[in-house]
Amino acid sequence: MDRRTFVKNSFVAASGALLANCGFTAGTPLSQKNIPGTVAPSQIDSARFPDGFLWGLASAAYQVEGAWNTDGKGESNWDRFSHTVGKIKGGATADVSCDYYHHYKEDIAILKRLNQKSYRFSTSWARIQPTGTGPVNPKGIDFYSRLTDAVLEAGIRPFCTIYHWDLPQALEDRGGWPNRDLAGYYADFAGILAKHLGDRITTWAPFNMPWTFTYYGYGVGVFPPGKGDFEQFLKAAHTVNLAQGEAFRAIKAASAKATVGSAYGMAPAYPKTDSEADRAATARYHAMNNVYFLNTAMHGEYPKAFVGEPPYESMGFKPGDEKIMKVPLDWLGFHYYTRRIVSDARSGSRSSATGHFGTETEGEGGSASRDPLTQIHVEMPTEGPLTEAGLEIWPVGMYDLVMQISHEFNDPIIEISENGCCYLDAPDETGHVPDTRRIAFHRQHLAELARAIADGAKVRAYHAWTLVDNFEWADGYTQRYGLTYVDFRNQKRTIKDSGLWYGRVSASDRLSV
Ligand code: FCB
């Protein structure tokens, strides 16, 4: 049986099973749809969004800025990684990328033209503190200050993600995130940003996808610094949990107007079978991958991600850490790209196929489970259609995830911090980029988001990933997620049909436009 058939059969066996273990059934039954996971056209036509809904686009400093050593910027871990042979597809680097450091005004003009209400961007720590500690590089702060002003002048809300994966290499050299000292250094950096920009920026998220950069960087090694040791991951994740708490306080101390939320990566998880063991494994997946950094903030304790007690000693947990980690986030931001099917790694029946799918990597290779402490086996299903990054399109997952988080965290204010898809469409002979599959992707996910809002979820924003095609981490330039096409030979931007469509959506709050 090939992978697709295997997963299809196993998902059909599990359809109607519970999402995690919190009592949500997984959307509409499959039999009511032509394409699994998709939504009916009538639902798209009738989708409505609340007044003042924040339509947005997102980007990340390392992926777009280029100018890797300009104006006093220090070396980052991603500079080092991409300059190391064999780490990035095609030997690519982000030394130049879309050169947004010099083209940001043009890109903000695109945001304005597309009627955007919110722009989520991140800052490069090494641009502001070249070695991660010590004095501020005035040219680095000045860049983000000019950027913020330009966003505000365009009538758009600036949403700052403080850390989207690029660590000053000098701090990696001091042990990176497994070194607990980084929590303090990071909080100092967050405080510097809030001091300089907090008069204009009020929406802050400390970390983009903390599970991803700690697990991929230290647990499996597909991201810098390329380590593959589960204990190092546990330590890194604990430092990040402490850093999140410390940064929350530092930001609030520097700026009374600040609100602090998150930009977590999440995937709704469905048990492979209805067995008790697979349902419990699915709950552990949710705890580990979705709410490991959220539960610590909201409740000051680790969620039940492990088969036994959390491995406090391996994490480097110290008495009192629960108080440092606990901070009442003002709103919750999370991304949704695709779902997972989960089983208990000890239960024998499993597919050997997993692999790497951009940043939605399941890095376990063919081994039995990710690790002996969680005993989860995770599959990337292929029941629905796939994007050109190989990720399954499962719009119903948006509804399921938003409802699950709303239920578990007492109806918080939610922002979708990212949602998007890779398609390689390029300009045709008329100069247009007819990326109709991307329009269909966003339309469907937004229809499911509208359904969640109609059912009571307090969602106030949606950020499509991403403003312009850019450097897609270890995949280099082999993937394009932008609503604007970039010709990397000459930096020419062309708004894709999806961008023009999204501009009309943002102006009308409707999807059939
Ligand atoms: C997300 C990352 C973002 C980009 C998209 C495709 O996981 O936050 O930087 O890589 O995936």
Short mmCIF file of C-alpha atoms in Angstrom, two decimals, residues 24-276:
data_model
loop_
_atom_site.label_atom_id
_atom_site.label_comp_id
_atom_site.label_asym_id
_atom_site.label_seq_id
_atom_site.Cartn_x
_atom_site.Cartn_y
_atom_site.Cartn_z
CA PHE A 24 -14.76 18.30 19.47
CA THR A 25 -15.68 16.27 16.45
CA ALA A 26 -13.65 16.99 13.36
CA GLY A 27 -15.83 19.33 11.29
CA THR A 28 -18.40 18.20 8.77
CA PRO A 29 -18.48 14.47 7.91
CA LEU A 30 -16.28 13.60 4.96
CA SER A 31 -19.16 12.12 2.99
CA GLN A 32 -20.75 15.57 2.61
CA LYS A 33 -17.88 16.93 0.60
CA ASN A 34 -16.45 16.44 -2.82
CA ILE A 35 -12.91 17.07 -1.70
CA PRO A 36 -11.97 15.90 1.79
CA GLY A 37 -11.42 18.74 4.25
CA THR A 38 -12.90 21.38 1.97
CA VAL A 39 -15.95 23.68 2.32
CA ALA A 40 -19.05 24.30 0.22
CA PRO A 41 -19.28 27.38 -2.07
CA SER A 42 -22.44 28.52 -0.24
CA GLN A 43 -20.42 28.76 2.98
CA ILE A 44 -17.90 30.98 1.20
CA ASP A 45 -20.66 33.26 -0.11
CA SER A 46 -22.28 33.68 3.27
CA ALA A 47 -19.09 34.10 5.34
CA ARG A 48 -19.07 37.32 7.38
CA PHE A 49 -16.44 39.01 9.53
CA PRO A 50 -16.92 41.40 12.43
CA ASP A 51 -16.63 45.17 12.01
CA GLY A 52 -13.04 46.26 12.36
CA PHE A 53 -11.68 42.80 11.57
CA LEU A 54 -7.93 43.11 11.11
CA TRP A 55 -6.92 41.80 7.69
CA GLY A 56 -3.19 41.41 7.62
CA LEU A 57 -0.05 40.07 6.04
CA ALA A 58 3.05 38.75 7.79
CA SER A 59 6.80 38.58 7.17
CA ALA A 60 9.95 37.72 9.10
CA ALA A 61 13.19 39.68 9.30
CA TYR A 62 15.64 37.00 8.23
CA GLN A 63 13.46 35.82 5.38
CA VAL A 64 13.12 39.22 3.71
CA GLU A 65 15.61 41.82 4.89
CA GLY A 66 18.89 40.80 3.26
CA ALA A 67 21.57 43.36 4.17
CA TRP A 68 23.03 40.66 6.38
CA ASN A 69 26.10 42.63 7.41
CA THR A 70 24.98 46.19 6.69
CA ASP A 71 25.01 49.16 9.10
CA GLY A 72 26.68 47.30 11.96
CA LYS A 73 24.46 44.21 12.01
CA GLY A 74 26.09 41.24 13.74
CA GLU A 75 26.16 37.69 12.42
CA SER A 76 23.11 35.57 13.26
CA ASN A 77 22.76 31.82 13.65
CA TRP A 78 20.90 31.69 10.33
CA ASP A 79 23.70 33.65 8.60
CA ARG A 80 26.16 31.06 9.91
CA PHE A 81 23.89 28.13 9.00
CA SER A 82 23.18 29.34 5.47
CA HIS A 83 26.87 30.03 4.92
CA THR A 84 27.62 26.41 5.82
CA VAL A 85 27.75 24.05 2.85
CA GLY A 86 24.92 21.53 2.69
CA LYS A 87 22.45 23.14 5.07
CA ILE A 88 20.13 24.99 2.66
CA LYS A 89 18.59 23.71 -0.57
CA GLY A 90 20.51 24.93 -3.59
CA GLY A 91 23.21 26.39 -1.34
CA ALA A 92 21.04 29.50 -0.97
CA THR A 93 21.56 32.24 1.61
CA ALA A 94 19.44 35.19 2.69
CA ASP A 95 22.34 37.62 2.32
CA VAL A 96 20.20 39.60 -0.12
CA SER A 97 16.84 37.79 -0.33
CA CYS A 98 14.21 40.43 -1.31
CA ASP A 99 16.44 43.22 -0.04
CA TYR A 100 13.56 44.56 1.98
CA TYR A 101 16.07 46.46 4.12
CA HIS A 102 16.27 48.80 1.14
CA HIS A 103 12.84 48.13 -0.42
CA TYR A 104 10.60 48.27 2.68
CA LYS A 105 8.84 51.46 1.57
CA GLU A 106 7.82 49.81 -1.69
CA ASP A 107 6.54 46.78 0.23
CA ILE A 108 4.57 48.90 2.67
CA ALA A 109 3.04 50.69 -0.31
CA ILE A 110 1.83 47.24 -1.44
CA LEU A 111 0.24 46.69 1.98
CA LYS A 112 -1.55 50.00 1.64
CA ARG A 113 -2.68 49.28 -1.88
CA LEU A 114 -4.11 45.96 -0.65
CA ASN A 115 -6.14 47.73 2.07
CA GLN A 116 -4.31 45.98 4.88
CA LYS A 117 -5.20 46.75 8.48
CA SER A 118 -2.39 44.89 10.23
CA TYR A 119 1.21 44.11 9.35
CA ARG A 120 3.11 41.49 11.29
CA PHE A 121 6.88 41.78 10.97
CA SER A 122 9.83 40.69 13.09
CA THR A 123 13.04 42.25 14.27
CA SER A 124 16.60 41.04 13.86
CA TRP A 125 18.23 40.88 17.29
CA ALA A 126 21.72 41.02 15.73
CA ARG A 127 20.82 44.26 13.95
CA ILE A 128 20.01 45.88 17.28
CA GLN A 129 22.51 44.18 19.57
CA PRO A 130 25.16 42.72 17.25
CA THR A 131 26.41 40.20 19.80
CA GLY A 132 23.13 39.76 21.65
CA THR A 133 24.09 41.73 24.75
CA GLY A 134 25.47 45.18 25.37
CA PRO A 135 24.96 48.51 23.68
CA VAL A 136 22.33 49.20 21.09
CA ASN A 137 23.36 49.69 17.47
CA PRO A 138 21.61 53.01 16.67
CA LYS A 139 21.34 52.19 12.95
CA GLY A 140 19.53 48.96 13.77
CA ILE A 141 16.92 50.64 15.95
CA ASP A 142 16.62 53.42 13.42
CA PHE A 143 15.66 50.92 10.70
CA TYR A 144 12.77 49.50 12.75
CA SER A 145 11.74 52.98 13.82
CA ARG A 146 11.49 54.13 10.18
CA LEU A 147 9.68 50.93 9.29
CA THR A 148 7.16 51.42 12.11
CA ASP A 149 6.55 55.01 11.07
CA ALA A 150 5.96 53.97 7.47
CA VAL A 151 3.47 51.28 8.55
CA LEU A 152 1.58 53.78 10.71
CA GLU A 153 1.61 56.40 7.96
CA ALA A 154 -0.06 53.81 5.71
CA GLY A 155 -2.85 53.54 8.30
CA ILE A 156 -1.83 50.02 9.28
CA ARG A 157 -1.40 48.52 12.75
CA PRO A 158 2.20 47.39 13.38
CA PHE A 159 2.40 43.93 15.01
CA CYS A 160 5.94 43.17 16.12
CA THR A 161 7.19 39.62 16.55
CA ILE A 162 10.34 40.11 18.56
CA TYR A 163 12.06 36.87 17.65
CA HIS A 164 11.44 34.96 14.45
CA TRP A 165 14.36 32.52 14.73
CA ASP A 166 17.48 34.60 14.04
CA LEU A 167 19.69 34.54 17.13
CA PRO A 168 22.94 36.52 17.34
CA GLN A 169 25.64 33.94 16.59
CA ALA A 170 27.61 35.18 19.59
CA LEU A 171 24.81 33.84 21.81
CA GLU A 172 24.70 30.54 19.91
CA ASP A 173 28.42 30.32 20.64
CA ARG A 174 27.59 30.64 24.33
CA GLY A 175 25.38 27.55 24.17
CA GLY A 176 22.31 28.97 22.46
CA TRP A 177 18.84 28.51 23.92
CA PRO A 178 19.76 25.57 26.17
CA ASN A 179 21.81 28.15 28.11
CA ARG A 180 19.44 29.55 30.71
CA ASP A 181 21.23 32.92 30.68
CA LEU A 182 19.56 33.65 27.35
CA ALA A 183 16.24 34.28 29.11
CA GLY A 184 17.70 37.40 30.71
CA TYR A 185 19.54 38.57 27.59
CA TYR A 186 16.37 38.12 25.58
CA ALA A 187 14.27 40.07 28.08
CA ASP A 188 16.82 42.92 27.90
CA PHE A 189 16.46 42.92 24.10
CA ALA A 190 12.66 42.92 24.33
CA GLY A 191 12.82 45.81 26.80
CA ILE A 192 15.07 47.79 24.43
CA LEU A 193 12.55 47.36 21.62
CA ALA A 194 9.63 48.37 23.80
CA LYS A 195 11.54 51.40 25.08
CA HIS A 196 12.37 52.64 21.58
CA LEU A 197 9.25 51.60 19.70
CA GLY A 198 6.60 51.16 22.40
CA ASP A 199 5.25 54.66 21.89
CA ARG A 200 4.06 53.46 18.45
CA ILE A 201 3.82 49.67 18.62
CA THR A 202 1.28 48.22 21.04
CA THR A 203 0.98 44.66 19.68
CA TRP A 204 3.91 42.41 20.64
CA ALA A 205 4.52 38.69 20.30
CA PRO A 206 7.74 37.47 21.93
CA PHE A 207 8.39 34.34 19.86
CA ASN A 208 7.42 32.91 16.49
CA MET A 209 6.73 29.15 16.72
CA PRO A 210 8.85 28.42 19.79
CA TRP A 211 8.39 24.65 19.53
CA THR A 212 9.71 24.67 15.97
CA PHE A 213 12.97 26.51 16.47
CA THR A 214 13.82 24.71 19.70
CA TYR A 215 12.93 21.25 18.42
CA TYR A 216 14.34 21.64 14.91
CA GLY A 217 17.43 23.47 16.13
CA TYR A 218 18.37 21.38 19.17
CA GLY A 219 16.20 18.23 18.98
CA VAL A 220 16.62 17.14 15.36
CA GLY A 221 19.09 19.57 13.83
CA VAL A 222 17.40 20.69 10.62
CA PHE A 223 17.63 24.32 11.77
CA PRO A 224 20.61 26.05 13.39
CA PRO A 225 22.62 25.16 15.32
CA GLY A 226 21.99 21.70 13.87
CA LYS A 227 21.98 19.67 17.12
CA GLY A 228 20.04 16.44 17.50
CA ASP A 229 19.57 15.80 21.21
CA PHE A 230 16.16 15.65 22.89
CA GLU A 231 17.54 16.82 26.23
CA GLN A 232 19.01 19.92 24.58
CA PHE A 233 15.56 20.59 23.13
CA LEU A 234 13.98 20.29 26.59
CA LYS A 235 16.48 22.76 28.00
CA ALA A 236 16.09 25.18 25.09
CA ALA A 237 12.31 25.08 25.41
CA HIS A 238 12.50 25.73 29.13
CA THR A 239 14.76 28.76 28.61
CA VAL A 240 12.29 30.05 26.03
CA ASN A 241 9.42 29.62 28.48
CA LEU A 242 11.36 31.62 31.07
CA ALA A 243 12.30 34.18 28.40
CA GLN A 244 8.66 34.59 27.40
CA GLY A 245 7.72 35.42 30.98
CA GLU A 246 10.68 37.74 31.54
CA ALA A 247 10.06 39.51 28.22
CA PHE A 248 6.39 40.01 29.02
CA ARG A 249 7.36 41.91 32.17
CA ALA A 250 10.17 43.83 30.45
CA ILE A 251 7.88 44.99 27.64
CA LYS A 252 5.13 46.06 30.02
CA ALA A 253 7.65 47.89 32.22
CA ALA A 254 8.97 49.85 29.23
CA SER A 255 5.64 50.62 27.59
CA ALA A 256 2.37 51.12 29.44
CA LYS A 257 0.41 50.73 26.19
CA ALA A 258 1.88 47.37 25.31
CA THR A 259 -0.24 44.27 24.84
CA VAL A 260 1.63 40.99 24.68
CA GLY A 261 0.39 37.86 22.93
CA SER A 262 1.95 35.09 20.89
CA ALA A 263 2.67 33.69 17.43
CA TYR A 264 2.68 29.96 18.12
CA GLY A 265 2.60 27.31 15.45
CA MET A 266 -0.30 24.93 15.93
CA ALA A 267 -1.78 21.95 14.12
CA PRO A 268 -5.09 20.37 15.01
CA ALA A 269 -4.37 16.75 15.81
CA TYR A 270 -6.70 13.82 15.18
CA PRO A 271 -6.24 10.37 16.63
CA LYS A 272 -5.45 7.69 14.08
CA THR A 273 -7.91 5.28 15.64
CA ASP A 274 -10.51 5.63 18.35
CA SER A 275 -8.39 3.60 20.79
CA GLU A 276 -7.71 5.02 24.21
#
